[in-house]
Structures are given as C-alpha cells and as structure tokens.
Short mmCIF file of N, CA and C in Angstrom, two decimals:
data_model
loop_
_atom_site.label_atom_id
_atom_site.label_comp_id
_atom_site.label_asym_id
_atom_site.label_seq_id
_atom_site.Cartn_x
_atom_site.Cartn_y
_atom_site.Cartn_z
N MET A 1 102.19 106.74 87.18
CA MET A 1 102.49 105.72 86.85
C MET A 1 102.41 104.19 87.69
N LYS A 2 102.88 103.24 87.23
CA LYS A 2 102.52 102.01 87.38
C LYS A 2 102.97 100.81 87.72
N LEU A 3 103.92 100.24 89.35
CA LEU A 3 104.48 100.16 89.71
C LEU A 3 104.83 98.15 89.68
N LEU A 4 105.64 97.91 89.38
CA LEU A 4 105.95 96.46 89.27
C LEU A 4 105.47 95.68 90.98
N ASP A 5 104.43 94.22 90.88
CA ASP A 5 103.95 94.19 92.20
C ASP A 5 104.48 93.47 92.50
N ALA A 6 105.55 93.98 93.30
CA ALA A 6 106.38 92.70 93.97
C ALA A 6 106.58 91.56 95.21
N GLY A 7 105.58 92.25 95.03
CA GLY A 7 104.50 91.99 96.86
C GLY A 7 104.79 89.72 96.22
N SER A 8 104.41 89.58 94.52
CA SER A 8 103.26 89.30 94.78
C SER A 8 104.95 87.76 93.71
N ILE A 9 105.97 88.62 94.00
CA ILE A 9 107.01 88.11 93.12
C ILE A 9 107.66 87.91 95.19
N TYR A 10 108.40 88.14 95.93
CA TYR A 10 108.04 87.94 97.33
C TYR A 10 107.39 88.82 97.80
N LYS A 11 107.39 87.39 98.59
CA LYS A 11 105.59 87.84 99.58
C LYS A 11 105.93 88.50 100.29
N GLY A 12 104.96 89.42 100.71
CA GLY A 12 105.22 90.71 102.17
C GLY A 12 106.90 91.74 101.67
N PHE A 13 106.39 91.76 100.18
CA PHE A 13 107.58 92.65 100.18
C PHE A 13 105.91 94.41 99.59
N GLU A 14 106.36 95.39 100.39
CA GLU A 14 106.35 96.40 100.60
C GLU A 14 107.42 97.44 100.26
N TYR A 15 106.61 98.67 98.96
CA TYR A 15 107.38 99.40 98.41
C TYR A 15 107.42 100.36 99.82
N PRO A 16 108.92 101.55 100.42
CA PRO A 16 109.07 102.29 100.86
C PRO A 16 107.62 103.45 100.63
N LYS A 17 107.20 103.56 101.79
CA LYS A 17 106.65 104.78 101.65
C LYS A 17 107.05 106.37 101.10
N GLU A 18 108.93 106.23 101.56
CA GLU A 18 109.21 107.77 100.86
C GLU A 18 109.29 107.74 99.45
N PHE A 19 109.33 106.26 98.68
CA PHE A 19 109.55 105.80 97.31
C PHE A 19 108.49 106.15 97.18
N LEU A 20 107.31 105.07 97.25
CA LEU A 20 105.42 106.12 96.83
C LEU A 20 104.94 107.72 97.04
N LYS A 21 105.55 108.48 97.59
CA LYS A 21 105.60 109.17 97.67
C LYS A 21 106.74 109.79 96.69
N ILE A 22 107.66 109.51 96.36
CA ILE A 22 108.17 109.43 94.72
C ILE A 22 107.32 110.37 93.84
N VAL A 23 107.00 108.61 93.58
CA VAL A 23 106.07 108.60 92.80
C VAL A 23 105.14 109.42 92.25
N HIS A 24 104.52 109.59 93.84
CA HIS A 24 103.08 110.16 93.43
C HIS A 24 103.48 111.08 93.26
N LEU A 25 104.23 112.02 93.72
CA LEU A 25 104.81 113.25 93.37
C LEU A 25 105.16 113.01 92.28
N GLY A 26 105.15 112.74 90.83
CA GLY A 26 106.16 112.23 89.51
C GLY A 26 106.43 112.25 89.52
N LEU A 27 107.61 112.34 90.41
CA LEU A 27 109.47 112.26 90.19
C LEU A 27 110.14 111.36 90.08
N THR A 28 110.50 111.76 88.84
CA THR A 28 110.29 109.87 88.16
C THR A 28 111.97 110.17 86.67
N ASP A 29 112.31 111.28 87.10
CA ASP A 29 113.86 111.32 85.93
C ASP A 29 114.34 112.07 86.67
N PHE A 30 115.75 112.42 86.76
CA PHE A 30 116.87 113.00 87.60
C PHE A 30 117.97 112.84 86.74
N ASP A 31 117.71 113.52 85.16
CA ASP A 31 118.91 113.41 84.58
C ASP A 31 119.26 112.51 84.46
N PHE A 32 120.11 111.54 84.96
CA PHE A 32 120.99 110.33 85.08
C PHE A 32 119.85 109.91 85.04
N TRP A 33 119.38 109.46 85.77
CA TRP A 33 118.71 107.88 86.75
C TRP A 33 117.44 108.48 86.86
N TYR A 34 116.29 107.36 86.61
CA TYR A 34 114.76 107.45 85.84
C TYR A 34 114.23 106.40 86.78
N LEU A 35 113.48 107.02 87.39
CA LEU A 35 112.33 105.83 88.25
C LEU A 35 111.95 104.97 86.81
N MET A 36 112.11 103.38 86.92
CA MET A 36 111.14 102.33 86.53
C MET A 36 109.72 101.36 86.42
N ASP A 37 109.62 102.10 84.91
CA ASP A 37 108.01 101.57 85.09
C ASP A 37 107.79 100.24 85.37
N TYR A 38 106.61 99.88 85.28
CA TYR A 38 106.61 97.85 85.54
C TYR A 38 106.56 96.88 83.98
N GLU A 39 106.97 97.58 83.44
CA GLU A 39 107.65 97.22 81.93
C GLU A 39 108.65 96.76 82.26
N HIS A 40 109.92 98.24 82.24
CA HIS A 40 110.70 97.65 82.53
C HIS A 40 111.72 97.53 83.83
N ALA A 41 110.80 97.22 84.88
CA ALA A 41 110.64 97.04 86.54
C ALA A 41 111.26 95.18 86.21
N ALA A 42 109.64 94.20 85.61
CA ALA A 42 109.72 93.32 85.42
C ALA A 42 110.50 92.68 84.81
N CYS A 43 110.84 93.39 83.42
CA CYS A 43 111.96 92.17 82.75
C CYS A 43 113.20 92.41 83.32
N ARG A 44 113.64 93.47 83.80
CA ARG A 44 115.28 93.74 85.14
C ARG A 44 114.60 92.72 86.22
N ILE A 45 113.72 92.63 86.69
CA ILE A 45 113.61 91.78 87.81
C ILE A 45 113.31 90.53 88.19
N LYS A 46 113.26 89.74 86.03
CA LYS A 46 113.42 88.39 85.78
C LYS A 46 114.95 88.03 85.35
N GLY A 47 115.30 88.86 84.40
CA GLY A 47 116.87 88.98 84.29
C GLY A 47 118.02 88.76 86.14
N LEU A 48 117.97 90.09 86.55
CA LEU A 48 118.27 89.57 88.06
C LEU A 48 118.33 88.26 89.29
N GLN A 49 117.24 87.75 89.02
CA GLN A 49 116.42 86.90 89.47
C GLN A 49 117.73 85.31 88.84
N GLU A 50 117.86 85.72 87.42
CA GLU A 50 118.41 84.61 86.89
C GLU A 50 120.04 84.36 86.80
N ARG A 51 120.56 86.46 87.11
CA ARG A 51 121.49 86.41 86.86
C ARG A 51 122.80 86.47 88.03
N TYR A 52 121.13 86.14 89.22
CA TYR A 52 121.42 87.28 90.60
C TYR A 52 120.94 85.58 91.50
N PRO A 53 120.67 84.55 91.21
CA PRO A 53 119.48 83.83 92.26
C PRO A 53 119.88 83.73 93.29
N GLU A 54 121.14 84.16 94.31
CA GLU A 54 121.71 84.03 95.45
C GLU A 54 120.15 85.51 95.55
N ARG A 55 120.59 86.45 94.92
CA ARG A 55 120.17 87.65 95.49
C ARG A 55 118.34 87.71 94.90
N LYS A 56 118.61 88.65 96.44
CA LYS A 56 116.49 88.78 96.36
C LYS A 56 116.10 90.88 96.52
N LEU A 57 115.80 90.54 94.62
CA LEU A 57 116.63 92.59 94.83
C LEU A 57 115.37 92.64 94.12
N VAL A 58 114.81 94.01 94.11
CA VAL A 58 113.21 95.00 92.96
C VAL A 58 113.78 95.79 93.23
N PRO A 59 114.37 96.09 91.80
CA PRO A 59 114.34 96.86 90.66
C PRO A 59 113.71 98.28 90.70
N PHE A 60 114.51 100.01 90.78
CA PHE A 60 113.02 100.82 90.59
C PHE A 60 113.45 102.16 90.28
N ALA A 61 115.10 101.47 90.03
CA ALA A 61 114.90 103.01 89.10
C ALA A 61 116.57 102.56 88.51
N ARG A 62 117.26 102.97 87.29
CA ARG A 62 118.05 103.35 86.52
C ARG A 62 118.90 103.95 86.33
N ARG A 63 119.81 104.44 85.69
CA ARG A 63 120.84 104.71 85.46
C ARG A 63 121.03 104.88 83.64
N ASP A 64 120.73 105.99 82.28
CA ASP A 64 120.59 106.04 81.51
C ASP A 64 122.01 105.61 80.13
N ASP A 65 123.07 106.12 81.52
CA ASP A 65 124.89 105.91 80.43
C ASP A 65 125.23 104.97 80.62
N ASN A 66 125.03 103.84 81.36
CA ASN A 66 125.40 102.72 81.97
C ASN A 66 124.58 101.72 81.88
N ASP A 67 124.57 100.85 83.34
CA ASP A 67 124.30 99.51 83.33
C ASP A 67 123.83 99.61 85.17
N ASP A 68 123.74 100.11 85.35
CA ASP A 68 123.55 100.51 87.58
C ASP A 68 122.12 100.39 87.00
N ILE A 69 121.93 99.96 88.29
CA ILE A 69 120.92 100.36 88.86
C ILE A 69 120.57 100.61 89.67
N VAL A 70 119.61 100.86 91.40
CA VAL A 70 119.03 100.54 92.08
C VAL A 70 118.04 99.55 92.58
N CYS A 71 118.66 99.27 93.79
CA CYS A 71 116.92 97.65 94.76
C CYS A 71 116.94 97.86 95.63
N PHE A 72 115.60 97.17 95.49
CA PHE A 72 115.62 97.33 97.39
C PHE A 72 115.72 95.88 97.50
N ASP A 73 117.01 95.94 98.50
CA ASP A 73 116.94 94.02 98.04
C ASP A 73 116.27 94.16 99.94
N ILE A 74 115.34 92.46 99.58
CA ILE A 74 115.13 91.76 100.52
C ILE A 74 115.60 91.59 101.63
N ASP A 75 116.53 90.64 101.94
CA ASP A 75 118.00 90.29 102.69
C ASP A 75 117.64 90.63 103.50
N LYS A 76 118.49 92.23 103.61
CA LYS A 76 118.59 93.67 104.09
C LYS A 76 117.81 94.32 104.57
N GLY A 77 117.02 94.38 105.29
CA GLY A 77 115.72 94.64 105.35
C GLY A 77 114.98 96.34 104.04
N GLY A 78 114.91 95.97 103.14
CA GLY A 78 115.07 96.85 102.08
C GLY A 78 115.67 97.84 101.86
N ARG A 79 117.05 97.37 102.77
CA ARG A 79 118.53 99.11 102.06
C ARG A 79 118.14 98.84 100.19
N VAL A 80 119.17 99.59 100.15
CA VAL A 80 118.62 100.22 98.05
C VAL A 80 120.18 100.08 98.09
N GLN A 81 120.06 98.90 97.13
CA GLN A 81 121.48 98.87 96.42
C GLN A 81 121.51 98.59 95.35
N LYS A 82 122.71 99.86 94.53
CA LYS A 82 123.68 99.83 93.82
C LYS A 82 123.75 98.90 92.75
N ILE A 83 123.59 98.30 91.65
CA ILE A 83 124.42 97.13 91.07
C ILE A 83 124.45 97.79 89.70
N HIS A 84 125.28 97.06 89.85
CA HIS A 84 126.24 97.02 88.27
C HIS A 84 125.50 96.30 86.84
N ASP A 85 124.59 95.66 86.22
CA ASP A 85 123.46 94.70 86.63
C ASP A 85 124.08 94.36 84.99
N PHE A 86 124.46 92.67 85.07
CA PHE A 86 125.44 92.14 83.90
C PHE A 86 126.36 91.78 84.10
N ALA A 87 127.03 92.43 85.52
CA ALA A 87 128.25 91.57 85.75
C ALA A 87 128.13 90.38 85.92
N SER A 88 129.23 90.16 85.90
CA SER A 88 129.48 88.58 87.29
C SER A 88 128.94 88.84 88.26
N SER A 89 128.24 87.70 88.55
CA SER A 89 127.30 87.26 89.45
C SER A 89 129.33 87.43 90.79
N GLY A 90 128.63 88.11 92.17
CA GLY A 90 129.63 88.68 92.74
C GLY A 90 130.76 89.67 92.43
N TRP A 91 130.33 90.16 91.62
CA TRP A 91 131.05 91.69 90.98
C TRP A 91 129.99 92.74 90.48
N GLU A 92 128.47 92.60 90.64
CA GLU A 92 127.47 93.43 90.22
C GLU A 92 127.73 94.55 91.25
N GLN A 93 128.11 94.03 92.90
CA GLN A 93 127.63 95.01 93.54
C GLN A 93 128.19 96.45 94.16
N ARG A 94 127.73 98.53 93.94
CA ARG A 94 128.48 98.92 93.33
C ARG A 94 128.87 100.34 95.05
N LYS A 95 127.21 99.72 94.89
CA LYS A 95 126.40 99.96 96.93
C LYS A 95 125.79 100.10 97.86
N ASP A 96 125.82 100.00 98.83
CA ASP A 96 125.32 100.30 99.80
C ASP A 96 125.25 101.49 100.31
N TYR A 97 122.63 101.06 100.59
CA TYR A 97 122.50 102.69 101.01
C TYR A 97 121.65 102.37 101.88
N GLU A 98 121.37 102.77 103.37
CA GLU A 98 121.01 102.72 104.67
C GLU A 98 118.99 103.01 103.81
N SER A 99 119.00 103.80 103.02
CA SER A 99 118.08 103.98 103.04
C SER A 99 117.28 104.51 101.66
N PHE A 100 115.90 104.61 101.31
CA PHE A 100 116.17 104.67 99.80
C PHE A 100 116.20 106.97 99.21
N TRP A 101 115.84 106.68 100.37
CA TRP A 101 116.28 108.91 101.05
C TRP A 101 117.48 109.08 100.81
N ASP A 102 118.69 108.63 101.26
CA ASP A 102 120.38 108.26 100.64
C ASP A 102 120.13 108.33 99.53
N TRP A 103 120.07 107.26 98.84
CA TRP A 103 120.20 107.51 96.84
C TRP A 103 119.50 107.86 96.63
N PHE A 104 118.54 108.56 96.83
CA PHE A 104 117.42 109.92 96.22
C PHE A 104 118.90 111.43 96.38
N ARG A 105 119.05 110.91 97.81
CA ARG A 105 120.29 113.08 97.76
C ARG A 105 120.94 111.72 96.86
N GLU A 106 121.39 110.87 96.97
CA GLU A 106 122.62 111.06 95.56
C GLU A 106 122.27 111.19 94.32
N ALA A 107 121.68 110.93 94.18
CA ALA A 107 121.23 111.12 92.63
C ALA A 107 120.77 112.45 92.45
N ILE A 108 120.72 113.07 93.00
CA ILE A 108 119.88 114.70 92.80
C ILE A 108 121.27 115.99 92.68
N ASP A 109 121.91 114.49 94.03
CA ASP A 109 123.57 116.37 94.11
C ASP A 109 123.89 115.45 92.57
N GLU A 110 124.53 114.30 92.00
CA GLU A 110 124.51 114.11 90.86
C GLU A 110 124.28 115.38 89.75
N MET A 111 122.58 114.95 89.83
CA MET A 111 121.69 116.23 88.49
C MET A 111 122.60 117.73 89.02
N ILE A 112 122.43 118.13 90.22
CA ILE A 112 123.27 119.21 89.53
C ILE A 112 124.59 119.45 89.64
N GLU A 113 125.02 118.60 90.00
CA GLU A 113 127.02 118.02 90.67
C GLU A 113 127.33 118.05 88.66
N GLU A 114 126.55 117.95 87.46
CA GLU A 114 126.90 116.64 86.70
C GLU A 114 126.33 117.13 85.46
N GLY A 115 124.51 117.64 85.55
CA GLY A 115 123.62 118.06 84.86
C GLY A 115 123.77 118.73 83.02
N GLU A 116 123.13 118.23 82.45
CA GLU A 116 123.25 118.53 81.39
C GLU A 116 122.36 120.00 80.94
N TYR A 117 122.98 121.73 81.31
CA TYR A 117 122.16 122.08 81.00
C TYR A 117 121.66 122.78 79.55
N ASP A 118 122.61 122.19 78.44
CA ASP A 118 122.00 122.56 76.98
C ASP A 118 121.12 122.67 76.32
N GLU A 119 120.42 121.16 76.67
CA GLU A 119 119.07 120.25 76.78
C GLU A 119 117.51 121.38 76.79
N ILE A 120 118.31 122.58 77.76
CA ILE A 120 116.85 123.05 77.51
C ILE A 120 116.11 123.62 77.19
#
C-alpha cells in the first residue's frame, strides 16, 4: 500500500513504527475501519487543511459507515485523534488516543463486538 508522504507537507513528520508495521503486514481493513491509501489520504489531508486550518492532522484511516477518520496530530506529539470530518470547526473532535496502538485496539474490539459475519 502506498502511503501519503506527509513529511513533505509537515516537515519532519514520520509515521510511527507501529503504524508502519501494520501496513507492512497488510492489515488494512478492520470491518468498519480501513487504512487510507495515498489517494484517499491526499484528498482528505487537503480537505482537513481547508476545514480545520488551525490543526495539523495526518489522516490514516476512515470508518466506512460515517464521516469519522483518525489522524496523527502533529501539534500533539503524534497522538491519534478521531475526527468527525465535515463537522463545523470546533465540533469535529470525537476522541483523543495516546498512541496508534490505543486506537488500533479499539478498532479491533469494534470488529469483534459489532462485526457482520453474514458476508463471509
């Protein structure tokens, strides 16, 4: 999977190693959530900059049943933010995670607890 070169947008940004490990392993779809490839992330980062110009967010996953996305927050040391994209500025914040793993655990728990198994 080709990733957005967010370091060219936000100087010095590097994806966390735990995120890169998940990408390397090909773990990209978690039923409700999926990791965004280059094209999706490039479109979203441009939109985030327009909608929330005071924030520096690097989107990496989106939920497929609503407008929630998760992003690395440059101004918060890479903490992960769940954002309800397209909400009015100031109302977009859904949740703050200390790390990628904290968000990943929640995404996997959602898949286990709420997953659709009829489509298998």
